[in-house]
Coordinates of C-alpha atoms (C1' of nucleotides) in Angstrom, one line a residue:
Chain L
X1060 CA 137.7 -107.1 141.8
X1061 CA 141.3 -108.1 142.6
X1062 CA 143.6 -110.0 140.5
X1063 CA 142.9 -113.2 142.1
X1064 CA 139.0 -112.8 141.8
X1065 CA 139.4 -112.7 138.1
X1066 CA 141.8 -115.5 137.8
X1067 CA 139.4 -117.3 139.6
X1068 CA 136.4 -116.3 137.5
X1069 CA 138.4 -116.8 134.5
X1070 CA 139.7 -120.4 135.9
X1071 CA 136.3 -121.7 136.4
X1072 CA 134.6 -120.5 133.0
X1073 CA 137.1 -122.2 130.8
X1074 CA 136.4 -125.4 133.3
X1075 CA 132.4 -125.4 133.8
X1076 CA 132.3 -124.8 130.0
X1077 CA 134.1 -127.3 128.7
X1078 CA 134.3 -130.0 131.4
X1079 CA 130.7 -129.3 133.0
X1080 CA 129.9 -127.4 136.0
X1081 CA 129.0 -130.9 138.1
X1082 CA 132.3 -132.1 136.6
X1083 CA 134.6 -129.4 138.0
X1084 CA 135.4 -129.6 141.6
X1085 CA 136.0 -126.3 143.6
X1086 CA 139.8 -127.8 143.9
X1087 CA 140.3 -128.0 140.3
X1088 CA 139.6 -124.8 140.2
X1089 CA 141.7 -123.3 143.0
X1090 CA 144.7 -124.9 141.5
X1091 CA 144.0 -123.6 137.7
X1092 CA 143.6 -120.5 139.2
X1093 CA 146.5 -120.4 141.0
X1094 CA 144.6 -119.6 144.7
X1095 CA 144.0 -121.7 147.5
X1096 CA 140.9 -123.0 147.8
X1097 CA 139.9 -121.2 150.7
X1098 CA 139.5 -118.0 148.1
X1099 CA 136.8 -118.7 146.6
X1100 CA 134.6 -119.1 149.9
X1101 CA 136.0 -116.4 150.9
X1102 CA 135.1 -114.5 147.5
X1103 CA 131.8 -116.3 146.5
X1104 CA 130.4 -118.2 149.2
X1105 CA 130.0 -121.2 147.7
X1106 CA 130.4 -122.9 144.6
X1107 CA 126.6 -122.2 142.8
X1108 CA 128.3 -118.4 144.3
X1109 CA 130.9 -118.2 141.7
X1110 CA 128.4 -119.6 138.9
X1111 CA 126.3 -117.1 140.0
X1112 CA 128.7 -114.6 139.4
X1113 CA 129.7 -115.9 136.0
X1114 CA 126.4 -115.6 134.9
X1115 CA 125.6 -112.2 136.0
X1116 CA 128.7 -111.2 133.5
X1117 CA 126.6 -113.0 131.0
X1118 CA 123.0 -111.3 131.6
X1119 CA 124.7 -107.7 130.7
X1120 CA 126.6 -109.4 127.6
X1121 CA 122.5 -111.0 126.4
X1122 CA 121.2 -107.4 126.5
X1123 CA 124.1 -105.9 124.8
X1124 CA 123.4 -108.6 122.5
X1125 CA 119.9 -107.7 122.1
X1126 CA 119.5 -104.2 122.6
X1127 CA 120.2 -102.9 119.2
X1128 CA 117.5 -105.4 117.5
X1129 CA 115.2 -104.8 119.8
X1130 CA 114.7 -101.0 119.6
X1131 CA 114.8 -101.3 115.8
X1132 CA 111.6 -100.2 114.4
X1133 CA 111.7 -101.1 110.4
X1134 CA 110.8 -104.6 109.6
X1135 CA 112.9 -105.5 107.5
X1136 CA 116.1 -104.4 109.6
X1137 CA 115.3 -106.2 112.4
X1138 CA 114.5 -109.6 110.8
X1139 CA 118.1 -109.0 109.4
X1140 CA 119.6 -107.8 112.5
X1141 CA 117.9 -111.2 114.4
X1142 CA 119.1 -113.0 111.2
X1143 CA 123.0 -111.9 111.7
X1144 CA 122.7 -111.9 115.3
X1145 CA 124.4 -115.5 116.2
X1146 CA 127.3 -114.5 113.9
X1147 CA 128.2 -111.5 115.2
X1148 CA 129.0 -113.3 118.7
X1149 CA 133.0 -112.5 118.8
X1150 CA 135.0 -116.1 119.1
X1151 CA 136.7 -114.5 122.4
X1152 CA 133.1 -114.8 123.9
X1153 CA 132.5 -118.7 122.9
X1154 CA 133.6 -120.1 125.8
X1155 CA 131.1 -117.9 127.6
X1156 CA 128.1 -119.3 125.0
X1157 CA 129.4 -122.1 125.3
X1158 CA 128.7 -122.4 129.2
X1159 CA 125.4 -121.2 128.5
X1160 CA 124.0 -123.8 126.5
X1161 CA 125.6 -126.5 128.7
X1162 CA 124.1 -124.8 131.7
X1163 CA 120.7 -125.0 130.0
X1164 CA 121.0 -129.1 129.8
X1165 CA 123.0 -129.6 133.0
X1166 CA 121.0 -127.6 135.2
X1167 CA 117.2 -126.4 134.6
X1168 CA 118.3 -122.5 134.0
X1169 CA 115.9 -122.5 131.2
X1170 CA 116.7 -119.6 129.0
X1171 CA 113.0 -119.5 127.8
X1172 CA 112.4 -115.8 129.4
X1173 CA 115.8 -114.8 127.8
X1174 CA 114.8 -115.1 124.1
X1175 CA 111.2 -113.7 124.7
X1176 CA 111.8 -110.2 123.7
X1177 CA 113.4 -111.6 120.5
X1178 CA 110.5 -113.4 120.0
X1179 CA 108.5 -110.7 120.5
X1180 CA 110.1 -108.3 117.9
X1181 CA 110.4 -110.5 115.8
X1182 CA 106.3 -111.7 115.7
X1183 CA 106.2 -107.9 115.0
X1184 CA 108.1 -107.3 112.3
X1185 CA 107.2 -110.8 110.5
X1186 CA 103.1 -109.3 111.2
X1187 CA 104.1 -106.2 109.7
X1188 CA 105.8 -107.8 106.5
X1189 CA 102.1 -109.6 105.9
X1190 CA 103.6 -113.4 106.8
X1191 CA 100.8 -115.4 107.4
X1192 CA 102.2 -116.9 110.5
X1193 CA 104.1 -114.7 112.3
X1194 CA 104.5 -116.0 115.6
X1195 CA 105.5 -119.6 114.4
X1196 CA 108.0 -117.7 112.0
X1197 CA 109.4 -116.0 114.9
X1198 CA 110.3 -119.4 116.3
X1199 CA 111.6 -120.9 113.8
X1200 CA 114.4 -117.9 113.5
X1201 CA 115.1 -118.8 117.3
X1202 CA 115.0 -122.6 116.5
X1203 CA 117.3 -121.8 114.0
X1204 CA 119.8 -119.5 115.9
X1205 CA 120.0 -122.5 118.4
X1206 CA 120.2 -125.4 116.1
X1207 CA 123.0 -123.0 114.5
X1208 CA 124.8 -121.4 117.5
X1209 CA 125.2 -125.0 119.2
X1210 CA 126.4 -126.9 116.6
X1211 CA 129.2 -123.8 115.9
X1212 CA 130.4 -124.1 119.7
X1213 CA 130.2 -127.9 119.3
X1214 CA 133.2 -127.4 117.4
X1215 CA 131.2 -128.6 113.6
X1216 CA 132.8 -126.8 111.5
X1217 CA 130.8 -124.0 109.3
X1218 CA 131.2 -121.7 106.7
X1219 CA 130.0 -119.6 108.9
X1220 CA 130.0 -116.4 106.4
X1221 CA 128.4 -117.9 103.5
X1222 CA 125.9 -119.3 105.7
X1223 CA 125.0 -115.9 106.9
X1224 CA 124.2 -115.2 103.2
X1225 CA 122.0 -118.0 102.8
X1226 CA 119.5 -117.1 105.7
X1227 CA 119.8 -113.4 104.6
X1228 CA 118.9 -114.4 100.8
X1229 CA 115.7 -116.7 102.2
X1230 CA 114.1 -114.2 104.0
X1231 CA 115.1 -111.1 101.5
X1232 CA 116.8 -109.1 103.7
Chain P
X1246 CA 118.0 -159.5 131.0
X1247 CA 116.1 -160.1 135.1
X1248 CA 113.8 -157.8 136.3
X1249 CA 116.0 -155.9 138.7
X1250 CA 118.4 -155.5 135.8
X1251 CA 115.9 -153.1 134.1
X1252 CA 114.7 -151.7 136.9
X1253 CA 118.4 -150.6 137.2
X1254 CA 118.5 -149.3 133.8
X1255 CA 114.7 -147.4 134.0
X1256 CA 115.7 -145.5 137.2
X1257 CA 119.1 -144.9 135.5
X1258 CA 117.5 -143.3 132.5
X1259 CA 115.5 -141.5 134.7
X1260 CA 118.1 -139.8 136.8
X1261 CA 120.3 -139.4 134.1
X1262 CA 117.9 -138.1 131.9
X1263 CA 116.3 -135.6 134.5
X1264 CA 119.1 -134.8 136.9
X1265 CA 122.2 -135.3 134.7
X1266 CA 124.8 -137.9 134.7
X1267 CA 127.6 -136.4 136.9
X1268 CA 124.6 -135.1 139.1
X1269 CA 123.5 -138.4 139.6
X1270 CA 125.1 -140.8 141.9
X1271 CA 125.1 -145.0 141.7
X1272 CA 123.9 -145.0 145.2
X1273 CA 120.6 -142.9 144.1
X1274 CA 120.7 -144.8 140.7
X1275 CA 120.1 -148.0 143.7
X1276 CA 117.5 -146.7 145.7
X1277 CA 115.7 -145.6 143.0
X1278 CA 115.8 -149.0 141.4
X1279 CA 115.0 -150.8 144.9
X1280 CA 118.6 -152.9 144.6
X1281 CA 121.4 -152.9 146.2
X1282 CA 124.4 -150.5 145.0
X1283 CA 126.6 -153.7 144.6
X1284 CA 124.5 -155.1 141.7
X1285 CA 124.9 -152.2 139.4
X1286 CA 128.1 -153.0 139.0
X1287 CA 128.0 -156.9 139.0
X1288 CA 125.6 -156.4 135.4
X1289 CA 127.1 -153.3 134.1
X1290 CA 131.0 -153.1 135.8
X1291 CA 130.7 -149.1 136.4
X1292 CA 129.3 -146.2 136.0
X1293 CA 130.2 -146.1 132.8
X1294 CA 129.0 -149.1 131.8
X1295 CA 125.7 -148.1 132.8
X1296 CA 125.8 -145.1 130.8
X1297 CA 126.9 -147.0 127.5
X1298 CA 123.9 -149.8 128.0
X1299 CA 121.5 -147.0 127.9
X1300 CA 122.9 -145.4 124.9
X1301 CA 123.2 -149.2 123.2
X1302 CA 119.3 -149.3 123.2
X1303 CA 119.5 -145.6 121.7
X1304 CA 121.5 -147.1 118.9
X1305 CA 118.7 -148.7 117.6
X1306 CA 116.2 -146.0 118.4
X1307 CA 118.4 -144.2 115.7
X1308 CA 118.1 -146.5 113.3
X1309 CA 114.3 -147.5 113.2
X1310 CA 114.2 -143.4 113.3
X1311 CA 115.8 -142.6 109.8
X1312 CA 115.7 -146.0 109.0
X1313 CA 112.0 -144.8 106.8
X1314 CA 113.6 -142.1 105.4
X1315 CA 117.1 -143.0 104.2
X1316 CA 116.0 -145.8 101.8
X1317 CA 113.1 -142.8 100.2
X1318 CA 114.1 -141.8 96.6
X1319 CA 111.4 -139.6 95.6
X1320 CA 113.2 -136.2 97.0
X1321 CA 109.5 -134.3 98.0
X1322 CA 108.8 -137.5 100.1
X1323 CA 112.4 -137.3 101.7
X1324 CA 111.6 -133.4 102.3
X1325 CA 108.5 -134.1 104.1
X1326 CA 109.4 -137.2 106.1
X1327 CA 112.1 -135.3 107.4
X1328 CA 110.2 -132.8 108.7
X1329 CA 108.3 -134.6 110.4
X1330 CA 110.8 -136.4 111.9
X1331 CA 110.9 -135.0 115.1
X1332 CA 107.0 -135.2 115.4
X1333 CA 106.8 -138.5 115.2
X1334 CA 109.0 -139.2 118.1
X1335 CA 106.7 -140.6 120.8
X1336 CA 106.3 -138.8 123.9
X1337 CA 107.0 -141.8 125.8
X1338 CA 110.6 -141.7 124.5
X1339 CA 111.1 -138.3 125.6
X1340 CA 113.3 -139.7 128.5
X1341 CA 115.6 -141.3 126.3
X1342 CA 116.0 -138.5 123.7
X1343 CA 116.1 -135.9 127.0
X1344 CA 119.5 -138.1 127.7
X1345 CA 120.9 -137.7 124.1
X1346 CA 120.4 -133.5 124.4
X1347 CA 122.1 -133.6 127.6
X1348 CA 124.7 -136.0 127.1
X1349 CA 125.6 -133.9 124.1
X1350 CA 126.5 -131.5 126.2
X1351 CA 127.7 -132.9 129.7
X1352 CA 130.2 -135.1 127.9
X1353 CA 132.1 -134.9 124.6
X1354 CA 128.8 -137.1 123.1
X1355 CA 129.3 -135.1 119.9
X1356 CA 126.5 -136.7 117.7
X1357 CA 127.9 -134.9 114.6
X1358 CA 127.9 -138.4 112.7
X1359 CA 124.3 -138.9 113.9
X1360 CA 122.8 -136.7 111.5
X1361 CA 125.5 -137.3 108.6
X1362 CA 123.2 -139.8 106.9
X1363 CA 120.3 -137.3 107.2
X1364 CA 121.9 -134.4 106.0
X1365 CA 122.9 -136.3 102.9
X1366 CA 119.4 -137.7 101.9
X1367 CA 118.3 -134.2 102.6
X1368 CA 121.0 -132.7 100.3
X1369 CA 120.7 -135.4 97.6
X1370 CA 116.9 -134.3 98.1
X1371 CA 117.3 -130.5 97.6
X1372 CA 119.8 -131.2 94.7
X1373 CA 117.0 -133.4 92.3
X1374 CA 114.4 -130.4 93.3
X1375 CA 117.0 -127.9 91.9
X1376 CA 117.7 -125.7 95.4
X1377 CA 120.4 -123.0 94.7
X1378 CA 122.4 -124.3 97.7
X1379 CA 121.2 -127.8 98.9
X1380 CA 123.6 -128.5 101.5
X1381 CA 122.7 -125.3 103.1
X1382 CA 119.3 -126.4 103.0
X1383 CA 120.0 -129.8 104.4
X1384 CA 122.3 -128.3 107.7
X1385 CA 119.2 -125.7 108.0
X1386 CA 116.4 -128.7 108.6
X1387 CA 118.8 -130.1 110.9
X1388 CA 119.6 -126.9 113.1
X1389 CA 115.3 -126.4 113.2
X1390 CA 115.4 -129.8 114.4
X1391 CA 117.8 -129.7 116.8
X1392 CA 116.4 -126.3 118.0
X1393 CA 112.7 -127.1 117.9
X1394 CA 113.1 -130.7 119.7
X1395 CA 115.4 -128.9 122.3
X1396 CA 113.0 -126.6 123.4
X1397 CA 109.8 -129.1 123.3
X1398 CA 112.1 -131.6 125.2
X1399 CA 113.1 -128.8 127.8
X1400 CA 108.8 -128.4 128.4
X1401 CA 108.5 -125.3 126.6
X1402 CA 105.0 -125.6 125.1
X1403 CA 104.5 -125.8 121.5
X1404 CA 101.4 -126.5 119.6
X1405 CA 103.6 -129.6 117.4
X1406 CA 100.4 -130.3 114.9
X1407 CA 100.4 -126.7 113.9
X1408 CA 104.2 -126.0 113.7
X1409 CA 104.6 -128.9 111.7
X1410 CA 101.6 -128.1 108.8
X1411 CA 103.6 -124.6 109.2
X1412 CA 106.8 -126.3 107.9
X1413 CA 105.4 -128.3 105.6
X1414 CA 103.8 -125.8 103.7
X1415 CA 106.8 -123.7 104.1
X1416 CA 108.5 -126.1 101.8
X1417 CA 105.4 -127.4 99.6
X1418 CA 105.7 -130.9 100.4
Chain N
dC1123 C1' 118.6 -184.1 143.8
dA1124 C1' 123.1 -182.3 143.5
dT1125 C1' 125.9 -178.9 142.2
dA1126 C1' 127.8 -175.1 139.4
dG1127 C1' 127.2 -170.6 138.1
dA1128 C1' 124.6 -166.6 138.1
dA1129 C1' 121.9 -163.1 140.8
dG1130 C1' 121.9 -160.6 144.7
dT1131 C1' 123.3 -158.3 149.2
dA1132 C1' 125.5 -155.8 153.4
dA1133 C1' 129.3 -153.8 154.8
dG1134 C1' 133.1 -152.3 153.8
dT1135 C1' 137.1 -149.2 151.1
dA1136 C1' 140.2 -145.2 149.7
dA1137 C1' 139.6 -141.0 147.3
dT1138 C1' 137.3 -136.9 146.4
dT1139 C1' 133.8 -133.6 147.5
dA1140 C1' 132.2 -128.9 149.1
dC1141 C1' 133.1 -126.2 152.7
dT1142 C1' 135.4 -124.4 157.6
dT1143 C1' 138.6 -122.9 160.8
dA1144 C1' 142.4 -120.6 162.6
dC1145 C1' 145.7 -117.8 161.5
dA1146 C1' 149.0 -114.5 158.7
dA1147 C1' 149.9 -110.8 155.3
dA1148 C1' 148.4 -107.0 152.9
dT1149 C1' 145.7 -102.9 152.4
dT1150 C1' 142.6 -99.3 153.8
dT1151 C1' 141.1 -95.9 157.0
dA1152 C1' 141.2 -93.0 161.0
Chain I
dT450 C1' 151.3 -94.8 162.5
dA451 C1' 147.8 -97.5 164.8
dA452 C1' 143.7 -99.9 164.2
dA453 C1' 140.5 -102.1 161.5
dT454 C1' 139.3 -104.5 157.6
dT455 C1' 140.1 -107.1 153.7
dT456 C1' 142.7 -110.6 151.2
dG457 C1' 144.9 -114.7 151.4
dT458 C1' 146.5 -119.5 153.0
dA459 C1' 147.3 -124.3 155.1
dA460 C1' 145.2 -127.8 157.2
dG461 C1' 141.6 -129.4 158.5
dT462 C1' 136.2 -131.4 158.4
dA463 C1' 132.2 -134.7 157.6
dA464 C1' 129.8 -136.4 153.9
dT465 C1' 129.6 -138.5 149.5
dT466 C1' 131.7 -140.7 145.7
dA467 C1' 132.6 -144.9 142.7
dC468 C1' 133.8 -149.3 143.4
dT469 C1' 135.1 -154.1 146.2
dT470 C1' 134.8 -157.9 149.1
dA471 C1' 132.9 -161.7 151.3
dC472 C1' 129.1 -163.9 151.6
dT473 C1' 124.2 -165.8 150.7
dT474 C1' 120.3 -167.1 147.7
dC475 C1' 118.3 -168.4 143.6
dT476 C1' 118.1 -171.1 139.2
dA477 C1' 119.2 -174.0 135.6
dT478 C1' 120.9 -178.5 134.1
dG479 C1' 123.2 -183.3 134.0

DNA sequence: CATAGAAGTAAGTAATTACTTACAAATTTA
DNA sequence: TAAATTTGTAAGTAATTACTTACTTCTATG
């Protein structure tokens, strides 16, 4: 990965995220990055190439994300772990959120698949704690995260920390 | 308003709607309307213009959407409308409320003082039925809206009738 | 019915698009 | 150090873009 591969990578995530990947023409791009345009044929083929390859970055930063909750076992931790899960996301990484929720209404990369082992854990842990719905309160912590996570990259502006406490407080955690 | 005019602005919502707005050029937006490319811009100047006579008819859409709820005093009957809010929403507006997800996030469409009515009913709401921390409660309906009618207007399946008795228990109202 | 204005079109336009080509400089490998 | 490969660029390309122009057809009204 040379210099100019990252300042190209770097380039075109700040641009697809916040003026839209359709928006952002391969020349744009070049010229934030400092390249000629030429580079980035040259480095990714073709323009869904280099989204390509700023979305592989992301699929290692979604397990990362997910791995600790996931092999929790107690109940009660990994409601609270899923709970505090959106607000551990660092700010340095927004832009890259911030990419994926646009890509998920600007093309059809769906994202379903991606929260499924969430889901899953979660439908476990709320059957274990005796809820009487546990699958549909699985959703609704997802529902929430989403509702939550894209009005904070919006830019709305959250008390993000006492927030946290809130959800933590309703489910006892 | 002729006939071809709408016929512009049904294959318009269409296209916008399913493909995206930058995705979607005035020459298909034509074709798909059965009109020449000319006329789009005769009735509506640009592009843009286009856009913002879709979203006009939105406008109202809006309204006649909280309109019900807004003018409800009784705070249990605000709670439950508001929940099922997003229910009521017709599938045959899908289209249209398809557009307003992914406008909010192809363009700057921010929608943050589309829910500012709502949230204050709700937190008025919460406040009479003496909630610890009602305008915590009033952003949290919101976020499960956003998050629940993103993923039902994105096609992921959802048995509605049963998620919604779900929330409405949830809150006893 | 005459005529003005609105509705409609076909065939343009210049600019931008994603992508290529031909070639030079840097770096690795033998 | 010579050869091969990789990195980089400048200047293209054809296709598509949003939008215009010049013109014709419809439709309402005095």
């Amino acid at each position: 990965m040379t210099e100019k591969q990252e300042n190209i990578l770097n380039a075109a995530l700040e641009l697809f995220a916040n003026e839209g990947y359709n928006a952002t023409s391969t020349n744009k791009v070049a010229k934030a990055a400092g390249v000629s345009e030429g580079l980035i044929f040259r480095h990714f083929g073709n323009k869904e190439g280099l989204l390509a390859a700023l979305l592989k970055v992301g699929e290692d930063r979604f397990k990362s994300l997910y791995a600790d909750i996931v092999m929790e076992s107690d109940p009660e931790k990994i409601i609270r772990k899923a709970i505090l899960l959106p607000f551990q996301v660092p700010e340095s990484e927004y832009t890259f959120w911030k990419l994926q929720f646009k890509l998920k209404w600007e093309m059809e990369v769906d994202g379903k698949e991606k929260t499924e082992p969430l889901l899953r854990v979660l439908k476990y842990a709320f059957e274990k704690l005796g809820y009487a719905e546990p699958e549909k309160e699985a959703s609704l912590i997802v529902f929430i995260h989403e509702g939550m996570s894209g009005a904070i990259l919006k830019g709305v502006p959250i008390d993000k920390q006492a927030f946290q406490t809130f959800l933590l407080e309703k489910y006892n955690v």
